[in-house]
């Protein structure tokens, strides 16, 4: 019988069926393998965010940093070992942490920024919001988003279309 | 405090709390979207590379099959083993150079020929003529190709293995990576960066040929510039400058198709020319440039002294007297095989000495030597076992007690060696330099992925560079998304110059320039069929779709084996098994090390109970128009080994007519299938042979025959019908 106990708390976690956990482990392992270039059960720490997100989670950058801090070596090597990643990631999935944000909320978020309700945004204003507020985008992230979001003829972002692109039905 | 109605920026210019929350949400979503794209991009790469390298491993097996044919195949319509060794061995016409030169000069080029004409010694007019002609899709006449190769051969003979260059004050040297027959990329480089000249020196770092359709044109241009500017144009040998690789990866076929009369002679000459290409180039004693990489055994002094000319192919192991070797055969696969000649198998990895099998006796009389080995060649099958990804421990030169494993189709031959002779050490030096790949962790391990060379870590790089007082290693050999990549703390640069290598939009190409201060500057480009730039999403989708198709073809080609294994789990015949079971089966049958669970949604359907409907693997792909008499089992084998068969048929077809005799076909096929361990009825082969002789004249058109064994993607067909 396995019990997941969160370090630092005295609350015992519920018992998860062995079969479920085993399936989960394999899913996690498979996603991890995609980035395990050396085939030695380690990945570059910079890929952890991608792996976690590809497993269906929506962490913020801050949450991601916390996770990494938990799974890093005592003396960070720049690599994360699978043995450390697996238990933490399993817990995240079993506890449904970093839940997905519903798509309609995403559309609402754009509408919030579109003060005049024109149905579109200027690239400049979106850039200002996303590179200065919240968990700011890097210049590279901003440029990449603009290249996908901006209508090249009108130089505007028709966010409804863009939301559809971002929320395309994923097989996972 | 803002009120709920307005989300506009407050008077002070700070966005409201709601707006900030909106921004955070968008950022969160976007990062997740990008992560999804990234993982798709990654596994797409994994798929392409796995299939590519699996193909290269098959190449080793094909090579040993040739040797087996030489040993065991005495009469093929009176042609004997000569027809194989004729192409595999370096049987360059043993006449003097003068005689050959005369012979070429005497070739008559008809007046009707409208292509470019060359005059030797070459001038700028000739290179310009060639460039414009190739832009117009013209072909250079065989006479000029032979003359060009002949001159190149003479020139390269006087070159050392390692070329030392110095960057003078005014000039930058441009270094380009793999081109693989992509003429458009070469022309684009010349357009952006200028033609080679005294003011504009170039180094081309190998892999000029194979895969792309204009390999011979690239070779012609590069060699022409080489002869024109011998001090300012430099070529390194790549692992594809190798006649056995060319048999598999398209260059041989390209030459034989474009040069019906002189093709074979051109190929013979090329074999020699390739082996004369220098192995390495060094700039200012500071920058080492080689095609693949290095190993912990790389020794630049030794490398400078080897007889590079003797290593015609990395896949033909050096000749070795077999008197002092003991051969035992072990079997790595559980497949049944009708191999009566072979002793009963010993288990994989067990180093046992056995009495000589008949295999040895025959091998020792052959002129080929695939049964010898070097420690840098590893067995692909053994490494693809249960935990396929753990690289075996670092290679070391074998001591008398050591046994080495050599792939031999689906078995492993173990050899005990007293000591590797100089030839083998030389061979190994060259193979390491042409085939190795860098890895991020320290150490040096055999490159089991490719079947040759090593994975070398940053410590190996550091040690070698330091030993020779160098600061940088520039290499190619691996396709990179951006056309270039740095690793080993900036001490290693990978430069790759074939854009869209896997698929339209899959990657950029790049070249690097070095001035006297030796600081690299990178230039990227991408040849494009369309003028509009694709977004990341579009590029990922196109490449992904292509990769998945290739994977589906593999599944299809192993259909019966897969179904048999699936059904073992599906006792109640429900048509469903768990994801876990599905992944296990696919991994073990295909032996491709891929993240199958992550790929699962793209390859197979889930039932409502969460289990996999395994037959849906094969839904989108079906047979072309196979020959009716061919049983499904046989058909599947044909799909799988189509490429190999094509190569063999092309060899047998000496006059390039596209036809071989029924008898040749039967005998070849029998030998091939028995060696593969495929259980094929003699009658089935006879029926097949008779049925493909459509006009009953005793010969078959093997191209037509092979065409029947293409796979068809159903979605493509639908699109074509609608479009």
PDB file of C-alpha atoms in Angstrom, chain B residues 200-316:
ATOM      1  CA  UNK B 200      36.158  34.177 -50.661  1.00  0.00           C
ATOM      2  CA  UNK B 201      37.497  30.846 -49.430  1.00  0.00           C
ATOM      3  CA  UNK B 202      35.166  27.963 -48.560  1.00  0.00           C
ATOM      4  CA  UNK B 203      35.277  24.716 -46.669  1.00  0.00           C
ATOM      5  CA  UNK B 204      32.578  22.129 -47.347  1.00  0.00           C
ATOM      6  CA  UNK B 205      32.353  19.705 -44.492  1.00  0.00           C
ATOM      7  CA  UNK B 206      31.203  16.470 -46.145  1.00  0.00           C
ATOM      8  CA  UNK B 207      27.926  14.711 -47.004  1.00  0.00           C
ATOM      9  CA  UNK B 208      27.528  16.321 -50.403  1.00  0.00           C
ATOM     10  CA  UNK B 209      25.522  13.410 -51.773  1.00  0.00           C
ATOM     11  CA  UNK B 210      22.613  11.062 -51.060  1.00  0.00           C
ATOM     12  CA  UNK B 211      18.958  11.730 -50.302  1.00  0.00           C
ATOM     13  CA  UNK B 212      18.583  14.855 -52.419  1.00  0.00           C
ATOM     14  CA  UNK B 213      18.074  14.551 -56.146  1.00  0.00           C
ATOM     15  CA  UNK B 214      20.958  16.677 -57.371  1.00  0.00           C
ATOM     16  CA  UNK B 215      23.915  14.997 -55.733  1.00  0.00           C
ATOM     17  CA  UNK B 216      25.945  14.620 -58.923  1.00  0.00           C
ATOM     18  CA  UNK B 217      25.439  18.276 -59.794  1.00  0.00           C
ATOM     19  CA  UNK B 218      26.672  19.311 -56.369  1.00  0.00           C
ATOM     20  CA  UNK B 219      29.718  17.099 -56.717  1.00  0.00           C
ATOM     21  CA  UNK B 220      30.459  18.520 -60.139  1.00  0.00           C
ATOM     22  CA  UNK B 221      30.258  22.102 -58.906  1.00  0.00           C
ATOM     23  CA  UNK B 222      32.324  21.459 -55.802  1.00  0.00           C
ATOM     24  CA  UNK B 223      35.015  19.558 -57.666  1.00  0.00           C
ATOM     25  CA  UNK B 224      35.113  22.168 -60.413  1.00  0.00           C
ATOM     26  CA  UNK B 225      35.752  24.916 -57.882  1.00  0.00           C
ATOM     27  CA  UNK B 226      38.258  22.682 -56.148  1.00  0.00           C
ATOM     28  CA  UNK B 227      40.303  22.405 -59.331  1.00  0.00           C
ATOM     29  CA  UNK B 228      39.879  26.058 -60.137  1.00  0.00           C
ATOM     30  CA  UNK B 229      40.865  27.420 -56.722  1.00  0.00           C
ATOM     31  CA  UNK B 230      42.888  24.706 -55.046  1.00  0.00           C
ATOM     32  CA  UNK B 231      44.141  27.029 -52.335  1.00  0.00           C
ATOM     33  CA  UNK B 232      40.795  28.537 -51.491  1.00  0.00           C
ATOM     34  CA  UNK B 233      38.368  25.689 -51.767  1.00  0.00           C
ATOM     35  CA  UNK B 234      38.514  22.729 -49.406  1.00  0.00           C
ATOM     36  CA  UNK B 235      36.436  19.610 -49.067  1.00  0.00           C
ATOM     37  CA  UNK B 236      36.275  17.248 -46.117  1.00  0.00           C
ATOM     38  CA  UNK B 237      35.044  13.713 -46.473  1.00  0.00           C
ATOM     39  CA  UNK B 238      31.689  12.882 -44.883  1.00  0.00           C
ATOM     40  CA  UNK B 239      30.222   9.509 -43.966  1.00  0.00           C
ATOM     41  CA  UNK B 240      28.106   9.611 -47.113  1.00  0.00           C
ATOM     42  CA  UNK B 241      31.162   9.893 -49.338  1.00  0.00           C
ATOM     43  CA  UNK B 242      31.100   6.120 -49.240  1.00  0.00           C
ATOM     44  CA  UNK B 243      29.961   3.869 -52.051  1.00  0.00           C
ATOM     45  CA  UNK B 244      28.016   1.483 -49.858  1.00  0.00           C
ATOM     46  CA  UNK B 245      26.062   4.297 -48.242  1.00  0.00           C
ATOM     47  CA  UNK B 246      25.375   5.557 -51.745  1.00  0.00           C
ATOM     48  CA  UNK B 247      23.863   2.217 -52.709  1.00  0.00           C
ATOM     49  CA  UNK B 248      21.251   2.676 -50.094  1.00  0.00           C
ATOM     50  CA  UNK B 249      20.653   6.385 -49.913  1.00  0.00           C
ATOM     51  CA  UNK B 250      20.104   7.263 -53.502  1.00  0.00           C
ATOM     52  CA  UNK B 251      23.315   8.577 -55.038  1.00  0.00           C
ATOM     53  CA  UNK B 252      24.125   5.386 -56.914  1.00  0.00           C
ATOM     54  CA  UNK B 253      20.623   5.280 -58.281  1.00  0.00           C
ATOM     55  CA  UNK B 254      20.768   8.912 -59.316  1.00  0.00           C
ATOM     56  CA  UNK B 255      23.993   8.374 -61.227  1.00  0.00           C
ATOM     57  CA  UNK B 256      22.767   5.223 -62.925  1.00  0.00           C
ATOM     58  CA  UNK B 257      19.593   6.952 -64.009  1.00  0.00           C
ATOM     59  CA  UNK B 258      21.241  10.104 -65.315  1.00  0.00           C
ATOM     60  CA  UNK B 259      24.192   8.350 -66.934  1.00  0.00           C
ATOM     61  CA  UNK B 260      23.046   5.236 -68.671  1.00  0.00           C
ATOM     62  CA  UNK B 261      26.188   4.732 -70.683  1.00  0.00           C
ATOM     63  CA  UNK B 262      28.918   5.852 -68.348  1.00  0.00           C
ATOM     64  CA  UNK B 263      27.209   5.468 -64.979  1.00  0.00           C
ATOM     65  CA  UNK B 264      29.091   2.437 -63.803  1.00  0.00           C
ATOM     66  CA  UNK B 265      32.455   3.885 -64.670  1.00  0.00           C
ATOM     67  CA  UNK B 266      31.566   7.154 -63.016  1.00  0.00           C
ATOM     68  CA  UNK B 267      30.676   5.276 -59.871  1.00  0.00           C
ATOM     69  CA  UNK B 268      33.917   3.320 -59.935  1.00  0.00           C
ATOM     70  CA  UNK B 269      35.889   6.492 -60.220  1.00  0.00           C
ATOM     71  CA  UNK B 270      33.878   8.174 -57.514  1.00  0.00           C
ATOM     72  CA  UNK B 271      34.628   5.351 -55.151  1.00  0.00           C
ATOM     73  CA  UNK B 272      38.257   6.213 -55.475  1.00  0.00           C
ATOM     74  CA  UNK B 273      37.775   9.959 -55.391  1.00  0.00           C
ATOM     75  CA  UNK B 274      35.718   9.787 -52.215  1.00  0.00           C
ATOM     76  CA  UNK B 275      38.372   7.807 -50.427  1.00  0.00           C
ATOM     77  CA  UNK B 276      40.932  10.431 -51.451  1.00  0.00           C
ATOM     78  CA  UNK B 277      39.053  13.320 -49.900  1.00  0.00           C
ATOM     79  CA  UNK B 278      40.868  14.800 -46.915  1.00  0.00           C
ATOM     80  CA  UNK B 279      39.612  13.824 -43.503  1.00  0.00           C
ATOM     81  CA  UNK B 280      40.111  17.044 -41.599  1.00  0.00           C
ATOM     82  CA  UNK B 281      40.907  20.712 -41.994  1.00  0.00           C
ATOM     83  CA  UNK B 282      42.583  22.867 -39.382  1.00  0.00           C
ATOM     84  CA  UNK B 283      42.565  26.653 -39.367  1.00  0.00           C
ATOM     85  CA  UNK B 284      45.387  28.561 -37.704  1.00  0.00           C
ATOM     86  CA  UNK B 285      46.145  25.496 -35.626  1.00  0.00           C
ATOM     87  CA  UNK B 286      43.182  26.540 -33.552  1.00  0.00           C
ATOM     88  CA  UNK B 287      40.029  25.305 -35.222  1.00  0.00           C
ATOM     89  CA  UNK B 288      39.489  21.659 -36.109  1.00  0.00           C
ATOM     90  CA  UNK B 289      36.932  20.886 -38.779  1.00  0.00           C
ATOM     91  CA  UNK B 290      35.730  17.316 -39.367  1.00  0.00           C
ATOM     92  CA  UNK B 291      32.467  15.886 -40.558  1.00  0.00           C
ATOM     93  CA  UNK B 292      31.316  13.793 -37.595  1.00  0.00           C
ATOM     94  CA  UNK B 293      33.378  14.397 -34.503  1.00  0.00           C
ATOM     95  CA  UNK B 294      36.012  12.755 -32.392  1.00  0.00           C
ATOM     96  CA  UNK B 295      36.478   9.924 -29.967  1.00  0.00           C
ATOM     97  CA  UNK B 296      38.684   9.463 -26.955  1.00  0.00           C
ATOM     98  CA  UNK B 297      41.005   7.570 -29.272  1.00  0.00           C
ATOM     99  CA  UNK B 298      41.321  10.312 -31.872  1.00  0.00           C
ATOM    100  CA  UNK B 299      44.936  11.098 -32.471  1.00  0.00           C
ATOM    101  CA  UNK B 300      45.628  13.859 -34.949  1.00  0.00           C
ATOM    102  CA  UNK B 301      49.206  12.774 -35.544  1.00  0.00           C
ATOM    103  CA  UNK B 302      48.137   9.235 -36.282  1.00  0.00           C
ATOM    104  CA  UNK B 303      45.284  10.534 -38.398  1.00  0.00           C
ATOM    105  CA  UNK B 304      47.755  12.520 -40.465  1.00  0.00           C
ATOM    106  CA  UNK B 305      49.766   9.427 -41.206  1.00  0.00           C
ATOM    107  CA  UNK B 306      47.100   6.851 -42.091  1.00  0.00           C
ATOM    108  CA  UNK B 307      46.606   5.706 -45.649  1.00  0.00           C
ATOM    109  CA  UNK B 308      43.174   7.174 -46.025  1.00  0.00           C
ATOM    110  CA  UNK B 309      42.878   5.856 -49.539  1.00  0.00           C
ATOM    111  CA  UNK B 310      42.496   2.344 -48.234  1.00  0.00           C
ATOM    112  CA  UNK B 311      39.308   3.037 -46.332  1.00  0.00           C
ATOM    113  CA  UNK B 312      36.848   2.923 -49.189  1.00  0.00           C
ATOM    114  CA  UNK B 313      33.865   2.453 -46.951  1.00  0.00           C
ATOM    115  CA  UNK B 314      33.179   2.598 -43.255  1.00  0.00           C
ATOM    116  CA  UNK B 315      30.900  -0.364 -43.785  1.00  0.00           C
ATOM    117  CA  UNK B 316      33.504  -2.653 -45.258  1.00  0.00           C
TER     118      UNK B 316
END
